[in-house]
């Protein structure tokens, strides 16, 4: 059975692209990206989707009375297409209970830090300002708290002397494009089991990688 994927994105969509490429190359098989939804009309993610023949919709939050109502509209679009896995990929809105409940352990997010360190905005800058020597990225299931749900995969990268937000972000982003498709592949293959905060992946001993660059 094909797993239908729905992606929520607000910006440039490089993570979306890594998922598109992984589906097209067959790295992720048995899945189809059914729709990309964005709160931002000019999100480059929408363009990327359309280029690959994927339904791409801008749904304007201004047309809805609050977060719950907006998320109900998103949920309708997702259900309409029988979406079984939702991916947040640079999605800049807080997701409400409506969506979280509907997609419990079926909605993933990617965050550019090693959670639980540096949740929230500007994670790379937070890591630099804190003086961290190692940072990275995390794929996790979405729960009611921001950047908090059960961790599926992580990659660690060094912070270099002289790094700025841009150079550290680029080093981290390279790993995001590896671990997000990997996590999706595991999900699609039915290998992920969640027990409380713990995520087990069938046949995988190590869902964390450490990169020396
Ligand atoms: C990524 O760094 C991701 O970790 C964070 O937002 C950024 C989105 O980048 N959640 P892109 O839109 O996928 O290129």
mmCIF file with all atom_site columns, C-alpha atoms and ligand atoms in Angstrom:
data_model
loop_
_atom_site.group_PDB
_atom_site.id
_atom_site.type_symbol
_atom_site.label_atom_id
_atom_site.label_alt_id
_atom_site.label_comp_id
_atom_site.label_asym_id
_atom_site.label_entity_id
_atom_site.label_seq_id
_atom_site.pdbx_PDB_ins_code
_atom_site.Cartn_x
_atom_site.Cartn_y
_atom_site.Cartn_z
_atom_site.occupancy
_atom_site.B_iso_or_equiv
_atom_site.pdbx_formal_charge
_atom_site.auth_seq_id
_atom_site.auth_comp_id
_atom_site.auth_asym_id
_atom_site.auth_atom_id
_atom_site.pdbx_PDB_model_num
ATOM   1   C CA . UNK A 1 1   ? 0.000   0.000  0.000   1.00 0.00 ? 1   UNK A CA 1
ATOM   2   C CA . UNK A 1 2   ? 1.238   3.474  -0.860  1.00 0.00 ? 2   UNK A CA 1
ATOM   3   C CA . UNK A 1 3   ? 1.734   5.885  2.012   1.00 0.00 ? 3   UNK A CA 1
ATOM   4   C CA . UNK A 1 4   ? 0.427   9.306  1.045   1.00 0.00 ? 4   UNK A CA 1
ATOM   5   C CA . UNK A 1 5   ? 2.590   12.112 2.355   1.00 0.00 ? 5   UNK A CA 1
ATOM   6   C CA . UNK A 1 6   ? 1.469   15.677 3.051   1.00 0.00 ? 6   UNK A CA 1
ATOM   7   C CA . UNK A 1 7   ? 4.123   18.349 3.570   1.00 0.00 ? 7   UNK A CA 1
ATOM   8   C CA . UNK A 1 8   ? 3.636   21.654 5.381   1.00 0.00 ? 8   UNK A CA 1
ATOM   9   C CA . UNK A 1 9   ? 6.233   24.264 4.482   1.00 0.00 ? 9   UNK A CA 1
ATOM   10  C CA . UNK A 1 10  ? 6.611   28.024 4.811   1.00 0.00 ? 10  UNK A CA 1
ATOM   11  C CA . UNK A 1 11  ? 9.854   28.771 3.041   1.00 0.00 ? 11  UNK A CA 1
ATOM   12  C CA . UNK A 1 12  ? 12.559  27.714 0.651   1.00 0.00 ? 12  UNK A CA 1
ATOM   13  C CA . UNK A 1 13  ? 11.725  23.999 0.883   1.00 0.00 ? 13  UNK A CA 1
ATOM   14  C CA . UNK A 1 14  ? 15.142  22.375 0.652   1.00 0.00 ? 14  UNK A CA 1
ATOM   15  C CA . UNK A 1 15  ? 13.990  19.616 3.009   1.00 0.00 ? 15  UNK A CA 1
ATOM   16  C CA . UNK A 1 16  ? 10.904  19.126 0.876   1.00 0.00 ? 16  UNK A CA 1
ATOM   17  C CA . UNK A 1 17  ? 13.241  18.799 -2.113  1.00 0.00 ? 17  UNK A CA 1
ATOM   18  C CA . UNK A 1 18  ? 15.263  16.106 -0.351  1.00 0.00 ? 18  UNK A CA 1
ATOM   19  C CA . UNK A 1 19  ? 12.058  14.128 0.198   1.00 0.00 ? 19  UNK A CA 1
ATOM   20  C CA . UNK A 1 20  ? 10.896  14.638 -3.401  1.00 0.00 ? 20  UNK A CA 1
ATOM   21  C CA . UNK A 1 21  ? 14.285  13.477 -4.682  1.00 0.00 ? 21  UNK A CA 1
ATOM   22  C CA . UNK A 1 22  ? 14.286  10.444 -2.395  1.00 0.00 ? 22  UNK A CA 1
ATOM   23  C CA . UNK A 1 23  ? 10.839  9.391  -3.611  1.00 0.00 ? 23  UNK A CA 1
ATOM   24  C CA . UNK A 1 24  ? 11.753  9.958  -7.252  1.00 0.00 ? 24  UNK A CA 1
ATOM   25  C CA . UNK A 1 25  ? 15.041  8.065  -6.953  1.00 0.00 ? 25  UNK A CA 1
ATOM   26  C CA . UNK A 1 26  ? 13.296  5.147  -5.263  1.00 0.00 ? 26  UNK A CA 1
ATOM   27  C CA . UNK A 1 27  ? 15.260  5.525  -1.994  1.00 0.00 ? 27  UNK A CA 1
ATOM   28  C CA . UNK A 1 28  ? 11.821  5.918  -0.434  1.00 0.00 ? 28  UNK A CA 1
ATOM   29  C CA . UNK A 1 29  ? 9.537   3.470  -2.161  1.00 0.00 ? 29  UNK A CA 1
ATOM   30  C CA . UNK A 1 30  ? 5.872   2.820  -1.506  1.00 0.00 ? 30  UNK A CA 1
ATOM   31  C CA . UNK A 1 31  ? 5.157   6.486  -0.901  1.00 0.00 ? 31  UNK A CA 1
ATOM   32  C CA . UNK A 1 32  ? 3.737   9.408  -2.812  1.00 0.00 ? 32  UNK A CA 1
ATOM   33  C CA . UNK A 1 33  ? 3.786   13.090 -1.924  1.00 0.00 ? 33  UNK A CA 1
ATOM   34  C CA . UNK A 1 34  ? 0.104   13.884 -2.224  1.00 0.00 ? 34  UNK A CA 1
ATOM   35  C CA . UNK A 1 35  ? 0.134   17.569 -1.351  1.00 0.00 ? 35  UNK A CA 1
ATOM   36  C CA . UNK A 1 36  ? 2.263   20.474 -0.172  1.00 0.00 ? 36  UNK A CA 1
ATOM   37  C CA . UNK A 1 37  ? 0.465   23.099 1.892   1.00 0.00 ? 37  UNK A CA 1
ATOM   38  C CA . UNK A 1 38  ? 1.846   26.493 2.791   1.00 0.00 ? 38  UNK A CA 1
ATOM   39  C CA . UNK A 1 39  ? 0.775   29.448 4.872   1.00 0.00 ? 39  UNK A CA 1
ATOM   40  C CA . UNK A 1 40  ? 2.965   31.656 2.697   1.00 0.00 ? 40  UNK A CA 1
ATOM   41  C CA . UNK A 1 41  ? 1.892   32.505 -0.831  1.00 0.00 ? 41  UNK A CA 1
ATOM   42  C CA . UNK A 1 42  ? 5.432   33.031 -2.108  1.00 0.00 ? 42  UNK A CA 1
ATOM   43  C CA . UNK A 1 43  ? 7.014   30.026 -0.402  1.00 0.00 ? 43  UNK A CA 1
ATOM   44  C CA . UNK A 1 44  ? 9.565   28.559 -2.799  1.00 0.00 ? 44  UNK A CA 1
ATOM   45  C CA . UNK A 1 45  ? 8.479   25.151 -1.505  1.00 0.00 ? 45  UNK A CA 1
ATOM   46  C CA . UNK A 1 46  ? 5.220   25.547 -3.486  1.00 0.00 ? 46  UNK A CA 1
ATOM   47  C CA . UNK A 1 47  ? 7.155   26.166 -6.666  1.00 0.00 ? 47  UNK A CA 1
ATOM   48  C CA . UNK A 1 48  ? 9.367   23.146 -6.086  1.00 0.00 ? 48  UNK A CA 1
ATOM   49  C CA . UNK A 1 49  ? 6.288   20.973 -5.605  1.00 0.00 ? 49  UNK A CA 1
ATOM   50  C CA . UNK A 1 50  ? 4.556   22.227 -8.749  1.00 0.00 ? 50  UNK A CA 1
ATOM   51  C CA . UNK A 1 51  ? 7.692   21.597 -10.773 1.00 0.00 ? 51  UNK A CA 1
ATOM   52  C CA . UNK A 1 52  ? 7.377   17.946 -9.810  1.00 0.00 ? 52  UNK A CA 1
ATOM   53  C CA . UNK A 1 53  ? 3.677   17.757 -10.540 1.00 0.00 ? 53  UNK A CA 1
ATOM   54  C CA . UNK A 1 54  ? 2.682   17.740 -6.871  1.00 0.00 ? 54  UNK A CA 1
ATOM   55  C CA . UNK A 1 55  ? -0.486  19.510 -5.708  1.00 0.00 ? 55  UNK A CA 1
ATOM   56  C CA . UNK A 1 56  ? 0.632   22.700 -3.993  1.00 0.00 ? 56  UNK A CA 1
ATOM   57  C CA . UNK A 1 57  ? -1.752  24.975 -2.153  1.00 0.00 ? 57  UNK A CA 1
ATOM   58  C CA . UNK A 1 58  ? -1.363  28.269 -0.400  1.00 0.00 ? 58  UNK A CA 1
ATOM   59  C CA . UNK A 1 59  ? -3.865  28.446 2.414   1.00 0.00 ? 59  UNK A CA 1
ATOM   60  C CA . UNK A 1 60  ? -3.932  31.950 3.830   1.00 0.00 ? 60  UNK A CA 1
ATOM   61  C CA . UNK A 1 61  ? -4.223  32.092 7.641   1.00 0.00 ? 61  UNK A CA 1
ATOM   62  C CA . UNK A 1 62  ? -5.927  35.487 7.267   1.00 0.00 ? 62  UNK A CA 1
ATOM   63  C CA . UNK A 1 63  ? -9.012  33.727 5.994   1.00 0.00 ? 63  UNK A CA 1
ATOM   64  C CA . UNK A 1 64  ? -9.503  31.827 9.272   1.00 0.00 ? 64  UNK A CA 1
ATOM   65  C CA . UNK A 1 65  ? -10.533 32.705 12.758  1.00 0.00 ? 65  UNK A CA 1
ATOM   66  C CA . UNK A 1 66  ? -7.536  31.464 14.741  1.00 0.00 ? 66  UNK A CA 1
ATOM   67  C CA . UNK A 1 67  ? -5.177  28.524 14.779  1.00 0.00 ? 67  UNK A CA 1
ATOM   68  C CA . UNK A 1 68  ? -7.718  25.751 15.298  1.00 0.00 ? 68  UNK A CA 1
ATOM   69  C CA . UNK A 1 69  ? -9.907  26.892 12.419  1.00 0.00 ? 69  UNK A CA 1
ATOM   70  C CA . UNK A 1 70  ? -6.904  27.196 10.139  1.00 0.00 ? 70  UNK A CA 1
ATOM   71  C CA . UNK A 1 71  ? -5.658  23.736 11.066  1.00 0.00 ? 71  UNK A CA 1
ATOM   72  C CA . UNK A 1 72  ? -9.123  22.304 10.425  1.00 0.00 ? 72  UNK A CA 1
ATOM   73  C CA . UNK A 1 73  ? -8.793  23.568 6.862   1.00 0.00 ? 73  UNK A CA 1
ATOM   74  C CA . UNK A 1 74  ? -5.375  21.916 6.559   1.00 0.00 ? 74  UNK A CA 1
ATOM   75  C CA . UNK A 1 75  ? -6.751  18.705 8.026   1.00 0.00 ? 75  UNK A CA 1
ATOM   76  C CA . UNK A 1 76  ? -9.535  18.713 5.466   1.00 0.00 ? 76  UNK A CA 1
ATOM   77  C CA . UNK A 1 77  ? -7.030  18.945 2.616   1.00 0.00 ? 77  UNK A CA 1
ATOM   78  C CA . UNK A 1 78  ? -4.931  16.162 4.124   1.00 0.00 ? 78  UNK A CA 1
ATOM   79  C CA . UNK A 1 79  ? -7.879  13.831 4.765   1.00 0.00 ? 79  UNK A CA 1
ATOM   80  C CA . UNK A 1 80  ? -9.280  14.551 1.336   1.00 0.00 ? 80  UNK A CA 1
ATOM   81  C CA . UNK A 1 81  ? -6.102  13.049 -0.107  1.00 0.00 ? 81  UNK A CA 1
ATOM   82  C CA . UNK A 1 82  ? -5.938  10.197 2.373   1.00 0.00 ? 82  UNK A CA 1
ATOM   83  C CA . UNK A 1 83  ? -2.619  11.450 3.779   1.00 0.00 ? 83  UNK A CA 1
ATOM   84  C CA . UNK A 1 84  ? -1.072  9.020  6.251   1.00 0.00 ? 84  UNK A CA 1
ATOM   85  C CA . UNK A 1 85  ? 2.130   10.887 7.091   1.00 0.00 ? 85  UNK A CA 1
ATOM   86  C CA . UNK A 1 86  ? 2.549   14.626 7.578   1.00 0.00 ? 86  UNK A CA 1
ATOM   87  C CA . UNK A 1 87  ? 5.961   16.258 7.355   1.00 0.00 ? 87  UNK A CA 1
ATOM   88  C CA . UNK A 1 88  ? 6.708   19.700 8.712   1.00 0.00 ? 88  UNK A CA 1
ATOM   89  C CA . UNK A 1 89  ? 9.543   21.066 6.614   1.00 0.00 ? 89  UNK A CA 1
ATOM   90  C CA . UNK A 1 90  ? 10.435  24.589 7.575   1.00 0.00 ? 90  UNK A CA 1
ATOM   91  C CA . UNK A 1 91  ? 6.839   25.189 8.635   1.00 0.00 ? 91  UNK A CA 1
ATOM   92  C CA . UNK A 1 92  ? 6.806   28.335 10.734  1.00 0.00 ? 92  UNK A CA 1
ATOM   93  C CA . UNK A 1 93  ? 3.421   28.045 12.439  1.00 0.00 ? 93  UNK A CA 1
ATOM   94  C CA . UNK A 1 94  ? 2.644   26.316 15.694  1.00 0.00 ? 94  UNK A CA 1
ATOM   95  C CA . UNK A 1 95  ? 0.484   23.288 15.014  1.00 0.00 ? 95  UNK A CA 1
ATOM   96  C CA . UNK A 1 96  ? -2.744  23.056 17.010  1.00 0.00 ? 96  UNK A CA 1
ATOM   97  C CA . UNK A 1 97  ? -4.317  20.147 18.895  1.00 0.00 ? 97  UNK A CA 1
ATOM   98  C CA . UNK A 1 98  ? -6.612  19.363 15.982  1.00 0.00 ? 98  UNK A CA 1
ATOM   99  C CA . UNK A 1 99  ? -3.744  18.318 13.731  1.00 0.00 ? 99  UNK A CA 1
ATOM   100 C CA . UNK A 1 100 ? -1.590  16.836 16.468  1.00 0.00 ? 100 UNK A CA 1
ATOM   101 C CA . UNK A 1 101 ? -4.380  14.515 17.596  1.00 0.00 ? 101 UNK A CA 1
ATOM   102 C CA . UNK A 1 102 ? -5.311  13.499 14.069  1.00 0.00 ? 102 UNK A CA 1
ATOM   103 C CA . UNK A 1 103 ? -1.707  12.640 13.220  1.00 0.00 ? 103 UNK A CA 1
ATOM   104 C CA . UNK A 1 104 ? -0.293  11.372 16.512  1.00 0.00 ? 104 UNK A CA 1
ATOM   105 C CA . UNK A 1 105 ? 2.989   9.569  15.750  1.00 0.00 ? 105 UNK A CA 1
ATOM   106 C CA . UNK A 1 106 ? 2.274   10.210 12.074  1.00 0.00 ? 106 UNK A CA 1
ATOM   107 C CA . UNK A 1 107 ? 3.538   13.778 11.906  1.00 0.00 ? 107 UNK A CA 1
ATOM   108 C CA . UNK A 1 108 ? 7.273   14.535 11.832  1.00 0.00 ? 108 UNK A CA 1
ATOM   109 C CA . UNK A 1 109 ? 9.313   17.695 12.133  1.00 0.00 ? 109 UNK A CA 1
ATOM   110 C CA . UNK A 1 110 ? 12.950  18.511 11.475  1.00 0.00 ? 110 UNK A CA 1
ATOM   111 C CA . UNK A 1 111 ? 14.737  20.877 13.809  1.00 0.00 ? 111 UNK A CA 1
ATOM   112 C CA . UNK A 1 112 ? 18.227  22.311 13.248  1.00 0.00 ? 112 UNK A CA 1
ATOM   113 C CA . UNK A 1 113 ? 19.674  21.462 16.677  1.00 0.00 ? 113 UNK A CA 1
ATOM   114 C CA . UNK A 1 114 ? 20.222  18.444 18.856  1.00 0.00 ? 114 UNK A CA 1
ATOM   115 C CA . UNK A 1 115 ? 17.017  18.465 20.881  1.00 0.00 ? 115 UNK A CA 1
ATOM   116 C CA . UNK A 1 116 ? 16.299  18.973 23.715  1.00 0.00 ? 116 UNK A CA 1
ATOM   117 C CA . UNK A 1 117 ? 18.956  21.666 23.282  1.00 0.00 ? 117 UNK A CA 1
ATOM   118 C CA . UNK A 1 118 ? 17.940  24.864 21.553  1.00 0.00 ? 118 UNK A CA 1
ATOM   119 C CA . UNK A 1 119 ? 14.272  24.425 20.655  1.00 0.00 ? 119 UNK A CA 1
ATOM   120 C CA . UNK A 1 120 ? 12.398  27.280 18.997  1.00 0.00 ? 120 UNK A CA 1
ATOM   121 C CA . UNK A 1 121 ? 13.564  29.856 16.504  1.00 0.00 ? 121 UNK A CA 1
ATOM   122 C CA . UNK A 1 122 ? 17.158  30.498 15.392  1.00 0.00 ? 122 UNK A CA 1
ATOM   123 C CA . UNK A 1 123 ? 18.440  27.239 16.811  1.00 0.00 ? 123 UNK A CA 1
ATOM   124 C CA . UNK A 1 124 ? 21.790  27.551 15.055  1.00 0.00 ? 124 UNK A CA 1
ATOM   125 C CA . UNK A 1 125 ? 22.346  31.029 16.503  1.00 0.00 ? 125 UNK A CA 1
ATOM   126 C CA . UNK A 1 126 ? 21.300  29.781 19.922  1.00 0.00 ? 126 UNK A CA 1
ATOM   127 C CA . UNK A 1 127 ? 23.948  27.043 19.709  1.00 0.00 ? 127 UNK A CA 1
ATOM   128 C CA . UNK A 1 128 ? 26.634  29.521 18.638  1.00 0.00 ? 128 UNK A CA 1
ATOM   129 C CA . UNK A 1 129 ? 25.725  32.061 21.309  1.00 0.00 ? 129 UNK A CA 1
ATOM   130 C CA . UNK A 1 130 ? 25.755  29.353 23.948  1.00 0.00 ? 130 UNK A CA 1
ATOM   131 C CA . UNK A 1 131 ? 29.231  28.302 22.902  1.00 0.00 ? 131 UNK A CA 1
ATOM   132 C CA . UNK A 1 132 ? 28.253  24.731 22.012  1.00 0.00 ? 132 UNK A CA 1
ATOM   133 C CA . UNK A 1 133 ? 31.062  22.750 20.361  1.00 0.00 ? 133 UNK A CA 1
ATOM   134 C CA . UNK A 1 134 ? 28.712  20.271 18.726  1.00 0.00 ? 134 UNK A CA 1
ATOM   135 C CA . UNK A 1 135 ? 25.280  20.856 17.250  1.00 0.00 ? 135 UNK A CA 1
ATOM   136 C CA . UNK A 1 136 ? 23.194  19.110 14.622  1.00 0.00 ? 136 UNK A CA 1
ATOM   137 C CA . UNK A 1 137 ? 19.654  18.262 13.695  1.00 0.00 ? 137 UNK A CA 1
ATOM   138 C CA . UNK A 1 138 ? 16.780  16.167 14.939  1.00 0.00 ? 138 UNK A CA 1
ATOM   139 C CA . UNK A 1 139 ? 13.821  14.454 13.284  1.00 0.00 ? 139 UNK A CA 1
ATOM   140 C CA . UNK A 1 140 ? 11.037  13.897 15.779  1.00 0.00 ? 140 UNK A CA 1
ATOM   141 C CA . UNK A 1 141 ? 7.349   13.181 15.976  1.00 0.00 ? 141 UNK A CA 1
ATOM   142 C CA . UNK A 1 142 ? 5.252   16.231 16.727  1.00 0.00 ? 142 UNK A CA 1
ATOM   143 C CA . UNK A 1 143 ? 3.476   16.457 20.052  1.00 0.00 ? 143 UNK A CA 1
ATOM   144 C CA . UNK A 1 144 ? 1.725   19.272 21.901  1.00 0.00 ? 144 UNK A CA 1
ATOM   145 C CA . UNK A 1 145 ? 4.972   21.036 22.851  1.00 0.00 ? 145 UNK A CA 1
ATOM   146 C CA . UNK A 1 146 ? 7.131   22.842 20.321  1.00 0.00 ? 146 UNK A CA 1
ATOM   147 C CA . UNK A 1 147 ? 10.199  20.849 19.150  1.00 0.00 ? 147 UNK A CA 1
ATOM   148 C CA . UNK A 1 148 ? 9.575   18.234 21.798  1.00 0.00 ? 148 UNK A CA 1
ATOM   149 C CA . UNK A 1 149 ? 8.074   14.914 20.628  1.00 0.00 ? 149 UNK A CA 1
ATOM   150 C CA . UNK A 1 150 ? 9.757   11.471 20.459  1.00 0.00 ? 150 UNK A CA 1
ATOM   151 C CA . UNK A 1 151 ? 13.106  11.551 18.641  1.00 0.00 ? 151 UNK A CA 1
ATOM   152 C CA . UNK A 1 152 ? 13.447  9.420  15.516  1.00 0.00 ? 152 UNK A CA 1
ATOM   153 C CA . UNK A 1 153 ? 16.919  10.348 14.241  1.00 0.00 ? 153 UNK A CA 1
ATOM   154 C CA . UNK A 1 154 ? 19.691  12.800 14.938  1.00 0.00 ? 154 UNK A CA 1
ATOM   155 C CA . UNK A 1 155 ? 22.929  13.882 13.319  1.00 0.00 ? 155 UNK A CA 1
ATOM   156 C CA . UNK A 1 156 ? 25.688  15.730 15.125  1.00 0.00 ? 156 UNK A CA 1
ATOM   157 C CA . UNK A 1 157 ? 28.114  18.117 13.455  1.00 0.00 ? 157 UNK A CA 1
ATOM   158 C CA . UNK A 1 158 ? 31.035  20.054 14.946  1.00 0.00 ? 158 UNK A CA 1
ATOM   159 C CA . UNK A 1 159 ? 30.889  23.784 15.505  1.00 0.00 ? 159 UNK A CA 1
ATOM   160 C CA . UNK A 1 160 ? 34.003  25.292 13.959  1.00 0.00 ? 160 UNK A CA 1
ATOM   161 C CA . UNK A 1 161 ? 36.052  28.127 15.371  1.00 0.00 ? 161 UNK A CA 1
ATOM   162 C CA . UNK A 1 162 ? 34.966  31.163 13.363  1.00 0.00 ? 162 UNK A CA 1
ATOM   163 C CA . UNK A 1 163 ? 31.573  29.725 12.422  1.00 0.00 ? 163 UNK A CA 1
ATOM   164 C CA . UNK A 1 164 ? 28.765  32.175 11.864  1.00 0.00 ? 164 UNK A CA 1
ATOM   165 C CA . UNK A 1 165 ? 25.069  31.388 11.648  1.00 0.00 ? 165 UNK A CA 1
ATOM   166 C CA . UNK A 1 166 ? 25.320  30.793 7.886   1.00 0.00 ? 166 UNK A CA 1
ATOM   167 C CA . UNK A 1 167 ? 28.246  28.381 7.895   1.00 0.00 ? 167 UNK A CA 1
ATOM   168 C CA . UNK A 1 168 ? 26.876  26.371 10.819  1.00 0.00 ? 168 UNK A CA 1
ATOM   169 C CA . UNK A 1 169 ? 23.389  26.297 9.253   1.00 0.00 ? 169 UNK A CA 1
ATOM   170 C CA . UNK A 1 170 ? 24.839  25.001 5.984   1.00 0.00 ? 170 UNK A CA 1
ATOM   171 C CA . UNK A 1 171 ? 26.762  22.223 7.768   1.00 0.00 ? 171 UNK A CA 1
ATOM   172 C CA . UNK A 1 172 ? 23.622  21.213 9.635   1.00 0.00 ? 172 UNK A CA 1
ATOM   173 C CA . UNK A 1 173 ? 21.376  21.466 6.565   1.00 0.00 ? 173 UNK A CA 1
ATOM   174 C CA . UNK A 1 174 ? 23.495  18.942 4.697   1.00 0.00 ? 174 UNK A CA 1
ATOM   175 C CA . UNK A 1 175 ? 22.708  16.443 7.443   1.00 0.00 ? 175 UNK A CA 1
ATOM   176 C CA . UNK A 1 176 ? 19.013  17.407 7.535   1.00 0.00 ? 176 UNK A CA 1
ATOM   177 C CA . UNK A 1 177 ? 18.812  16.309 3.917   1.00 0.00 ? 177 UNK A CA 1
ATOM   178 C CA . UNK A 1 178 ? 20.153  12.905 4.922   1.00 0.00 ? 178 UNK A CA 1
ATOM   179 C CA . UNK A 1 179 ? 18.259  12.123 8.114   1.00 0.00 ? 179 UNK A CA 1
ATOM   180 C CA . UNK A 1 180 ? 14.814  13.405 7.094   1.00 0.00 ? 180 UNK A CA 1
ATOM   181 C CA . UNK A 1 181 ? 14.493  11.116 4.043   1.00 0.00 ? 181 UNK A CA 1
ATOM   182 C CA . UNK A 1 182 ? 15.936  8.290  6.129   1.00 0.00 ? 182 UNK A CA 1
ATOM   183 C CA . UNK A 1 183 ? 13.298  8.756  8.840   1.00 0.00 ? 183 UNK A CA 1
ATOM   184 C CA . UNK A 1 184 ? 10.536  8.903  6.230   1.00 0.00 ? 184 UNK A CA 1
ATOM   185 C CA . UNK A 1 185 ? 11.847  5.718  4.620   1.00 0.00 ? 185 UNK A CA 1
ATOM   186 C CA . UNK A 1 186 ? 11.726  3.911  7.962   1.00 0.00 ? 186 UNK A CA 1
ATOM   187 C CA . UNK A 1 187 ? 8.176   5.114  8.528   1.00 0.00 ? 187 UNK A CA 1
ATOM   188 C CA . UNK A 1 188 ? 6.998   4.100  5.087   1.00 0.00 ? 188 UNK A CA 1
ATOM   189 C CA . UNK A 1 189 ? 8.548   0.673  5.550   1.00 0.00 ? 189 UNK A CA 1
ATOM   190 C CA . UNK A 1 190 ? 6.580   0.294  8.786   1.00 0.00 ? 190 UNK A CA 1
ATOM   191 C CA . UNK A 1 191 ? 9.728   -0.044 10.877  1.00 0.00 ? 191 UNK A CA 1
ATOM   192 C CA . UNK A 1 192 ? 9.011   2.620  13.477  1.00 0.00 ? 192 UNK A CA 1
ATOM   193 C CA . UNK A 1 193 ? 7.574   1.784  16.856  1.00 0.00 ? 193 UNK A CA 1
ATOM   194 C CA . UNK A 1 194 ? 6.905   4.415  19.520  1.00 0.00 ? 194 UNK A CA 1
ATOM   195 C CA . UNK A 1 195 ? 6.790   3.659  23.219  1.00 0.00 ? 195 UNK A CA 1
ATOM   196 C CA . UNK A 1 196 ? 6.384   6.805  25.288  1.00 0.00 ? 196 UNK A CA 1
ATOM   197 C CA . UNK A 1 197 ? 9.289   9.012  24.288  1.00 0.00 ? 197 UNK A CA 1
ATOM   198 C CA . UNK A 1 198 ? 11.270  6.121  22.891  1.00 0.00 ? 198 UNK A CA 1
ATOM   199 C CA . UNK A 1 199 ? 11.331  5.351  19.199  1.00 0.00 ? 199 UNK A CA 1
ATOM   200 C CA . UNK A 1 200 ? 12.529  1.951  18.078  1.00 0.00 ? 200 UNK A CA 1
ATOM   201 C CA . UNK A 1 201 ? 13.380  1.218  14.482  1.00 0.00 ? 201 UNK A CA 1
ATOM   202 C CA . UNK A 1 202 ? 13.292  -2.365 13.401  1.00 0.00 ? 202 UNK A CA 1
ATOM   203 C CA . UNK A 1 203 ? 16.725  -3.641 12.420  1.00 0.00 ? 203 UNK A CA 1
ATOM   204 C CA . UNK A 1 204 ? 18.440  -0.334 13.201  1.00 0.00 ? 204 UNK A CA 1
ATOM   205 C CA . UNK A 1 205 ? 20.869  -0.099 16.115  1.00 0.00 ? 205 UNK A CA 1
ATOM   206 C CA . UNK A 1 206 ? 21.924  3.457  15.532  1.00 0.00 ? 206 UNK A CA 1
ATOM   207 C CA . UNK A 1 207 ? 19.624  6.241  14.390  1.00 0.00 ? 207 UNK A CA 1
ATOM   208 C CA . UNK A 1 208 ? 22.121  8.870  15.407  1.00 0.00 ? 208 UNK A CA 1
ATOM   209 C CA . UNK A 1 209 ? 25.087  9.807  13.321  1.00 0.00 ? 209 UNK A CA 1
ATOM   210 C CA . UNK A 1 210 ? 28.095  11.877 14.116  1.00 0.00 ? 210 UNK A CA 1
ATOM   211 C CA . UNK A 1 211 ? 29.810  13.683 11.293  1.00 0.00 ? 211 UNK A CA 1
ATOM   212 C CA . UNK A 1 212 ? 33.429  14.871 11.292  1.00 0.00 ? 212 UNK A CA 1
ATOM   213 C CA . UNK A 1 213 ? 33.851  17.802 8.980   1.00 0.00 ? 213 UNK A CA 1
HETATM 214 C C1 . LIG B 2 .   ? 15.538  23.919 8.292   1.00 0.00 ? 1   LIG B C1 1
HETATM 215 O O1 . LIG B 2 .   ? 16.742  24.322 8.893   1.00 0.00 ? 1   LIG B O1 1
HETATM 216 C C2 . LIG B 2 .   ? 14.710  23.123 9.265   1.00 0.00 ? 1   LIG B C2 1
HETATM 217 O O2 . LIG B 2 .   ? 15.472  22.361 10.155  1.00 0.00 ? 1   LIG B O2 1
HETATM 218 C C3 . LIG B 2 .   ? 13.964  24.188 10.016  1.00 0.00 ? 1   LIG B C3 1
HETATM 219 O O3 . LIG B 2 .   ? 13.689  25.167 9.049   1.00 0.00 ? 1   LIG B O3 1
HETATM 220 C C4 . LIG B 2 .   ? 14.632  25.097 7.990   1.00 0.00 ? 1   LIG B C4 1
HETATM 221 C C5 . LIG B 2 .   ? 13.827  24.874 6.744   1.00 0.00 ? 1   LIG B C5 1
HETATM 222 O O4 . LIG B 2 .   ? 14.607  24.863 5.592   1.00 0.00 ? 1   LIG B O4 1
HETATM 223 N N1 . LIG B 2 .   ? 12.786  23.624 10.647  1.00 0.00 ? 1   LIG B N1 1
HETATM 224 P P1 . LIG B 2 .   ? 13.970  24.419 4.219   1.00 0.00 ? 1   LIG B P1 1
HETATM 225 O O5 . LIG B 2 .   ? 12.747  25.288 3.981   1.00 0.00 ? 1   LIG B O5 1
HETATM 226 O O6 . LIG B 2 .   ? 13.616  22.978 4.319   1.00 0.00 ? 1   LIG B O6 1
HETATM 227 O O7 . LIG B 2 .   ? 15.041  24.685 3.202   1.00 0.00 ? 1   LIG B O7 1
#
